[in-house]
Short mmCIF file of C-alpha atoms in Angstrom, two decimals:
data_model
loop_
_atom_site.label_atom_id
_atom_site.label_comp_id
_atom_site.label_asym_id
_atom_site.label_seq_id
_atom_site.Cartn_x
_atom_site.Cartn_y
_atom_site.Cartn_z
CA MET A 1 17.26 0.50 76.97
CA ALA A 2 19.35 0.62 73.83
CA ALA A 3 22.12 3.13 73.68
CA ARG A 4 21.35 6.06 71.42
CA LYS A 5 23.74 6.37 68.49
CA LEU A 6 25.16 9.82 68.03
CA PRO A 7 25.39 11.09 64.45
CA LEU A 8 28.84 10.90 62.99
CA GLN A 9 30.58 14.24 62.85
CA PRO A 10 32.18 15.12 59.51
CA GLN A 11 35.94 15.23 59.68
CA ALA A 12 37.23 18.77 59.58
CA GLU A 13 38.96 19.76 56.39
CA PRO A 14 42.56 20.96 56.76
CA ARG A 15 42.69 24.71 57.26
CA TRP A 16 46.17 25.19 55.78
CA LEU A 17 48.09 23.66 52.93
CA PRO A 18 50.76 21.27 54.24
CA ILE A 19 54.29 22.63 54.62
CA VAL A 20 57.37 20.70 53.46
CA MET A 21 60.83 21.66 54.80
CA TRP A 22 64.33 20.70 53.64
CA HIS A 23 67.21 21.41 56.02
CA GLY A 24 70.71 22.64 55.26
CA MET A 25 74.30 21.44 55.56
CA GLY A 26 75.27 19.73 58.79
CA ASP A 27 71.70 19.66 60.08
CA SER A 28 68.99 17.02 60.27
CA CYS A 29 65.26 16.99 59.73
CA CYS A 30 64.15 17.06 63.31
CA SER A 31 66.85 18.33 65.68
CA GLU A 32 65.16 19.92 68.67
CA TYR A 33 67.59 22.84 68.50
CA SER A 34 67.08 23.65 64.82
CA MET A 35 64.57 22.15 62.37
CA GLY A 36 62.52 20.51 65.11
CA ALA A 37 62.10 23.87 66.82
CA VAL A 38 61.17 25.52 63.52
CA ALA A 39 58.55 22.84 62.81
CA ASP A 40 57.10 23.25 66.30
CA GLY A 41 56.96 27.02 65.79
CA ILE A 42 55.04 26.58 62.53
CA ARG A 43 52.57 24.18 64.15
CA ALA A 44 52.00 26.58 67.04
CA ALA A 45 51.38 29.47 64.62
CA LEU A 46 49.11 27.46 62.29
CA PRO A 47 47.12 24.99 64.43
CA GLY A 48 46.38 21.76 62.60
CA VAL A 49 48.87 22.28 59.78
CA LEU A 50 50.83 19.27 58.56
CA VAL A 51 54.58 19.89 58.61
CA HIS A 52 56.77 17.35 56.81
CA SER A 53 60.52 17.76 57.38
CA ILE A 54 62.56 15.89 54.78
CA ALA A 55 65.08 13.33 56.00
CA ILE A 56 67.54 11.41 53.81
CA GLY A 57 68.51 8.11 55.39
CA GLY A 58 67.07 6.01 58.16
CA ASN A 59 68.38 7.92 61.18
CA THR A 60 69.79 11.26 62.31
CA ALA A 61 73.41 10.35 61.57
CA ALA A 62 72.53 9.29 58.02
CA ASP A 63 70.53 12.47 57.49
CA VAL A 64 73.45 14.66 58.59
CA PHE A 65 75.89 12.59 56.50
CA SER A 66 73.71 13.01 53.39
CA SER A 67 73.98 16.79 53.72
CA PHE A 68 77.71 16.46 52.98
CA PHE A 69 78.07 13.32 50.86
CA GLY A 70 76.11 11.67 48.08
CA SER A 71 74.41 12.59 44.83
CA VAL A 72 72.12 15.63 45.04
CA ASN A 73 70.27 14.38 41.97
CA ALA A 74 69.55 11.06 43.69
CA GLN A 75 68.35 12.92 46.77
CA VAL A 76 66.02 15.09 44.70
CA ASP A 77 64.63 11.96 42.98
CA PHE A 78 64.07 10.37 46.39
CA VAL A 79 62.18 13.42 47.66
CA CYS A 80 60.07 13.68 44.49
CA ASP A 81 58.99 10.05 44.91
CA GLN A 82 58.33 10.51 48.63
CA LEU A 83 56.16 13.60 48.15
CA LEU A 84 54.26 11.95 45.29
CA SER A 85 53.39 9.05 47.60
CA MET A 86 51.99 11.29 50.36
CA GLN A 87 48.21 11.46 50.08
CA GLU A 88 48.14 14.52 52.34
CA LEU A 89 49.93 16.58 49.68
CA GLN A 90 47.69 15.79 46.74
CA GLY A 91 45.80 19.06 47.13
CA GLY A 92 49.05 21.02 46.93
CA TYR A 93 51.65 22.12 49.43
CA VAL A 94 53.95 24.95 50.44
CA ALA A 95 57.73 24.45 50.65
CA VAL A 96 60.55 26.11 52.56
CA GLY A 97 64.22 25.29 52.07
CA PHE A 98 66.96 26.30 54.47
CA SER A 99 70.42 27.12 53.12
CA GLN A 100 71.33 24.43 50.54
CA GLY A 101 67.89 22.94 51.07
CA GLY A 102 66.63 26.00 49.19
CA GLN A 103 68.14 25.07 45.83
CA PHE A 104 67.36 21.39 46.44
CA MET A 105 63.69 22.23 47.02
CA ARG A 106 63.75 24.37 43.89
CA ALA A 107 65.03 21.37 41.96
CA VAL A 108 62.03 19.38 43.21
CA ALA A 109 59.73 22.03 41.76
CA GLN A 110 61.57 22.26 38.43
CA ARG A 111 61.92 18.53 37.85
CA CYS A 112 58.73 17.11 39.35
CA GLN A 113 56.00 19.78 39.46
CA HIS A 114 54.30 18.43 36.33
CA MET A 115 53.92 14.99 37.93
CA GLY A 116 52.53 16.29 41.22
CA PRO A 117 51.91 17.05 43.91
CA LYS A 118 51.78 20.77 43.12
CA MET A 119 54.07 23.10 45.04
CA GLN A 120 52.16 26.37 45.41
CA VAL A 121 54.74 28.56 47.18
CA LEU A 122 58.49 28.14 47.61
CA VAL A 123 60.44 30.08 50.23
CA THR A 124 64.22 29.76 50.44
CA MET A 125 66.26 30.99 53.40
CA GLY A 126 69.83 31.85 52.41
CA GLY A 127 69.89 29.47 49.46
CA GLN A 128 72.83 29.29 47.06
CA HIS A 129 70.90 29.60 43.82
CA GLN A 130 73.92 30.74 41.83
CA GLY A 131 76.20 28.46 43.80
CA VAL A 132 79.22 29.39 45.89
CA MET A 133 82.68 30.40 44.71
CA ASP A 134 84.36 29.59 48.03
CA LEU A 135 83.92 26.73 50.47
CA PRO A 136 81.19 27.21 53.04
CA GLY A 137 82.28 27.44 56.66
CA CYS A 138 81.69 24.67 59.14
CA TRP A 139 78.58 25.32 61.17
CA GLN A 140 77.80 23.24 64.24
CA PRO A 141 74.42 23.38 66.00
CA ALA A 142 74.34 24.02 69.73
CA HIS A 143 74.26 20.95 71.97
CA SER A 144 75.49 18.70 69.16
CA ASN A 145 78.49 16.39 69.07
CA SER A 146 81.54 17.01 66.88
CA THR A 147 80.45 14.78 64.00
CA PRO A 148 79.18 17.53 61.64
CA SER A 149 82.50 19.38 61.90
CA LEU A 150 84.37 16.19 61.04
CA TYR A 151 82.17 15.70 57.98
CA CYS A 152 82.76 19.33 57.03
CA ARG A 153 86.53 19.04 57.24
CA VAL A 154 86.51 15.94 55.04
CA MET A 155 84.24 17.73 52.54
CA GLN A 156 86.61 20.69 52.39
CA GLU A 157 89.61 18.43 51.79
CA LEU A 158 87.87 16.59 48.96
CA VAL A 159 86.72 19.80 47.28
CA GLY A 160 90.27 21.12 47.52
CA PHE A 161 91.44 17.97 45.75
CA GLY A 162 89.58 18.95 42.57
CA VAL A 163 86.09 20.37 42.72
CA TYR A 164 85.18 19.49 39.13
CA SER A 165 86.70 16.02 39.07
CA TRP A 166 84.20 13.23 38.50
CA LEU A 167 85.18 11.72 41.85
CA VAL A 168 84.32 14.84 43.83
CA GLN A 169 81.25 15.82 41.78
CA GLY A 170 79.75 12.39 42.35
CA ARG A 171 80.33 12.33 46.10
CA VAL A 172 80.53 15.76 47.72
CA VAL A 173 77.26 17.66 48.00
CA GLN A 174 78.79 21.14 48.24
CA ALA A 175 80.92 20.55 45.12
CA GLN A 176 77.73 20.02 43.15
CA TYR A 177 76.76 23.68 43.57
CA PHE A 178 80.29 25.13 43.45
CA LYS A 179 80.51 27.74 40.69
CA ASP A 180 84.04 29.01 40.08
CA PRO A 181 84.00 32.06 37.76
CA TYR A 182 87.59 31.26 36.77
CA GLN A 183 86.75 27.68 35.69
CA LEU A 184 83.46 28.22 33.87
CA ASP A 185 84.19 25.73 31.09
CA SER A 186 84.89 22.99 33.63
CA TYR A 187 81.79 23.99 35.58
CA LEU A 188 79.51 23.82 32.55
CA GLN A 189 80.95 20.50 31.42
CA ARG A 190 81.14 18.73 34.78
CA SER A 191 78.78 20.32 37.28
CA ALA A 192 76.60 17.44 38.41
CA PHE A 193 73.73 19.56 39.69
CA LEU A 194 73.72 23.37 39.63
CA ALA A 195 74.47 23.94 35.94
CA ASP A 196 71.58 21.63 35.12
CA ILE A 197 68.87 23.11 37.36
CA ASN A 198 69.90 26.61 36.28
CA ASN A 199 69.53 25.52 32.62
CA GLU A 200 72.96 26.91 31.78
CA VAL A 201 74.03 24.26 29.28
CA ALA A 202 72.45 25.19 25.95
CA VAL A 203 72.50 21.72 24.40
CA ARG A 204 70.55 20.22 27.28
CA ARG A 205 68.27 23.05 28.32
CA HIS A 206 64.90 21.80 29.62
CA ALA A 207 61.79 23.84 28.85
CA ALA A 208 60.01 21.87 31.57
CA TYR A 209 62.23 23.48 34.20
CA ARG A 210 61.05 26.92 33.13
CA ASP A 211 57.39 25.96 32.92
CA ASN A 212 57.39 24.12 36.22
CA LEU A 213 59.02 26.91 38.23
CA ALA A 214 56.84 29.53 36.54
CA SER A 215 53.74 27.62 37.70
CA LEU A 216 54.44 28.60 41.32
CA GLN A 217 52.09 31.11 42.85
CA ARG A 218 55.00 32.73 44.64
CA LEU A 219 58.77 32.34 44.88
CA VAL A 220 60.25 34.07 47.93
CA LEU A 221 64.03 34.33 48.23
CA TYR A 222 65.59 35.54 51.49
CA GLN A 223 69.18 36.79 51.68
CA PHE A 224 70.79 37.13 55.12
CA GLU A 225 72.13 40.65 55.51
CA GLN A 226 75.34 39.65 57.32
CA ASP A 227 75.84 36.29 55.62
CA ASP A 228 79.52 35.35 55.78
CA MET A 229 79.05 31.67 54.91
CA VAL A 230 77.55 31.96 51.41
CA VAL A 231 80.13 33.50 49.03
CA PRO A 232 78.85 35.66 47.49
CA LYS A 233 75.85 36.17 49.78
CA GLU A 234 73.93 37.65 46.83
CA SER A 235 73.68 34.11 45.44
CA SER A 236 70.58 33.85 47.65
CA HIS A 237 68.96 36.31 45.18
CA PHE A 238 70.59 34.69 42.12
CA GLY A 239 73.42 37.22 42.20
CA TRP A 240 76.73 36.07 40.71
CA PHE A 241 80.32 37.31 40.68
CA ASN A 242 81.55 36.77 37.11
CA GLY A 243 85.25 37.21 37.89
CA SER A 244 85.29 40.99 37.61
CA GLN A 245 81.97 42.29 38.95
CA LEU A 246 78.92 41.24 40.90
CA LEU A 247 75.87 40.87 38.67
CA GLY A 248 72.33 41.11 39.94
CA LEU A 249 69.64 38.70 38.81
CA ARG A 250 68.14 40.99 36.17
CA GLU A 251 71.53 41.56 34.51
CA GLN A 252 72.08 37.89 33.68
CA ASP A 253 70.98 35.65 30.81
CA ILE A 254 69.25 33.26 33.23
CA TYR A 255 66.74 36.11 33.72
CA ILE A 256 66.94 37.98 30.39
CA GLN A 257 66.41 34.80 28.35
CA ASP A 258 64.20 33.32 31.10
CA TRP A 259 65.94 29.96 31.28
CA ILE A 260 64.03 28.80 34.37
CA GLY A 261 60.97 31.05 34.58
CA LEU A 262 62.30 33.76 36.91
CA ARG A 263 61.39 36.56 34.52
CA GLN A 264 57.82 35.28 34.18
CA LEU A 265 57.51 35.15 37.95
CA ASP A 266 59.03 38.62 38.36
CA GLU A 267 56.96 40.36 35.70
CA SER A 268 53.75 38.93 37.14
CA GLY A 269 54.63 40.04 40.67
CA ARG A 270 55.23 36.52 41.97
CA LEU A 271 58.98 36.80 42.69
CA LEU A 272 59.98 38.40 45.99
CA LEU A 273 63.62 39.20 46.83
CA LEU A 274 63.68 39.84 50.57
CA HIS A 275 66.25 40.26 53.33
CA ALA A 276 66.60 38.56 56.69
CA PRO A 277 68.54 40.09 59.58
CA GLY A 278 71.79 38.65 60.86
CA ARG A 279 74.27 36.02 59.75
CA HIS A 280 73.57 32.85 57.82
CA MET A 281 70.63 30.93 59.36
CA GLN A 282 70.93 32.88 62.61
CA PHE A 283 67.33 34.08 62.75
CA GLU A 284 65.06 34.30 65.79
CA LEU A 285 62.10 31.93 65.74
CA ASP A 286 59.68 34.76 66.58
CA TRP A 287 60.94 36.70 63.55
CA PHE A 288 60.54 33.62 61.33
CA VAL A 289 56.97 33.05 62.47
CA GLN A 290 55.92 36.67 61.98
CA GLU A 291 57.77 37.42 58.73
CA VAL A 292 57.89 34.06 56.96
CA VAL A 293 55.18 31.78 58.34
CA HIS A 294 52.32 34.26 58.57
CA LYS A 295 53.22 36.18 55.41
CA HIS A 296 54.25 33.38 53.04
CA LEU A 297 53.67 29.88 54.42
CA ALA A 298 50.12 30.36 55.73
CA VAL A 299 48.23 29.36 52.58
CA PRO A 300 44.62 28.28 53.16
CA ALA A 301 43.64 24.87 51.88
CA ALA A 302 40.98 24.72 49.18
CA GLY A 303 37.60 25.51 50.70
CA ALA A 304 39.03 26.79 53.97
CA THR A 305 38.17 30.23 55.29
CA PRO A 306 41.23 32.49 55.07
CA ALA A 307 42.52 33.63 58.43
CA VAL A 308 43.54 37.20 59.18
CA GLY A 309 47.01 37.71 57.73
CA ALA A 310 46.58 35.03 55.07
CA ALA A 311 44.42 37.02 52.65
CA GLU A 312 47.34 37.80 50.35
CA ALA A 313 48.24 34.13 50.10
CA ALA A 314 44.62 33.25 49.43
CA GLY A 315 44.54 35.75 46.57
CA ALA A 316 47.60 34.15 45.06
CA MET A 317 45.93 30.75 45.21
CA ALA A 318 42.80 32.11 43.52
CA ALA A 319 44.94 33.32 40.65
CA ARG A 320 46.52 29.93 40.20
CA GLY A 321 46.94 28.84 36.61
CA THR A 322 48.04 25.48 35.25
CA ALA A 323 51.15 24.90 33.20
CA GLU A 324 51.78 21.81 31.14
CA ALA A 325 55.47 20.98 31.41
CA GLU A 326 57.29 19.88 28.26
CA ALA A 327 58.94 16.52 28.46
CA ALA A 328 62.22 17.50 26.83
CA ALA A 329 64.25 20.56 26.03
CA ALA A 330 65.34 21.71 22.62
CA GLY A 331 68.60 20.07 21.66
CA VAL A 332 69.83 17.09 23.61
CA ALA A 333 67.26 15.98 26.19
CA ALA A 334 67.96 14.02 29.34
CA GLU A 335 67.07 10.35 29.35
CA GLU A 336 63.67 9.72 30.88
CA GLY A 337 62.56 6.97 33.18
CA SER A 338 59.21 5.20 32.88
CA ASP A 339 57.65 7.77 35.24
CA GLY A 340 58.42 10.63 32.82
CA ARG A 341 61.10 12.16 35.00
CA ALA A 342 64.43 13.17 33.51
CA ARG A 343 67.31 10.98 34.73
CA TRP A 344 70.87 12.14 35.33
#
């Protein structure tokens, strides 16, 4: 008797948009005590979701090293190419950046959104969006060896040597988002990363950065209430100390003149400035799942039935518009590669 063939079952469509994470200084993509635990928490909260944790380099040591040394622009280019090659992301994705990974993930949106894949929501946890005006402290994960602290000490020594020297700007990650209010001319002339993604240099201001960031369905910025690592901590909300006073986001030209799309996001209700309890990156996983994952990262995939708690995110997706990014800014544009991406 011939065996009866069972009908093929259609493959289930993904219920949630994939989630892409970028870790912070001194960490790695998949440490079981930090990003690995966060990724596992997300998967447990959103069964079936794809979580991609960005790693720079071929192993854990290289990934940690790259969080202290190297070109941030080259790292952003690498991540843009990697995400573009991932078939799973072609229907869109949600991103979350931790500490410096927040502004790096924002750079991915600003520089590469028009090429795809489309980032729908960006959440940053304690990011330094207006840079730091003092060196970050040395953080060392539990159960780790002493290597990150060694890297951190070397980084601090190099930054102390001359934060806006070409040598340091080209090699030390933290120097590339160091914003000294007492050396603004040097910062604007020599900042290798932050001045560019914040569109602060008038002669090379990119309209595409504004259009790309403004195409997000939601931008969620968390500031840690007792943050003593990010100086000033308000940088997580684009706050900046100008040498005499602390300015909030809406008091600055980056918002008033809408250099990168923050005003568009704010006026349409798509910019959220929120607070997280505790010191820098010292959140409880249960809090993160309840307040961040369920409220902001749980975005239903196209055609999926929204789950309870994800209705707000689904509404944001339904309102999604398209924005055609301009290839060059007014004034002096960056050189472009054959893929249409600006090169630095």
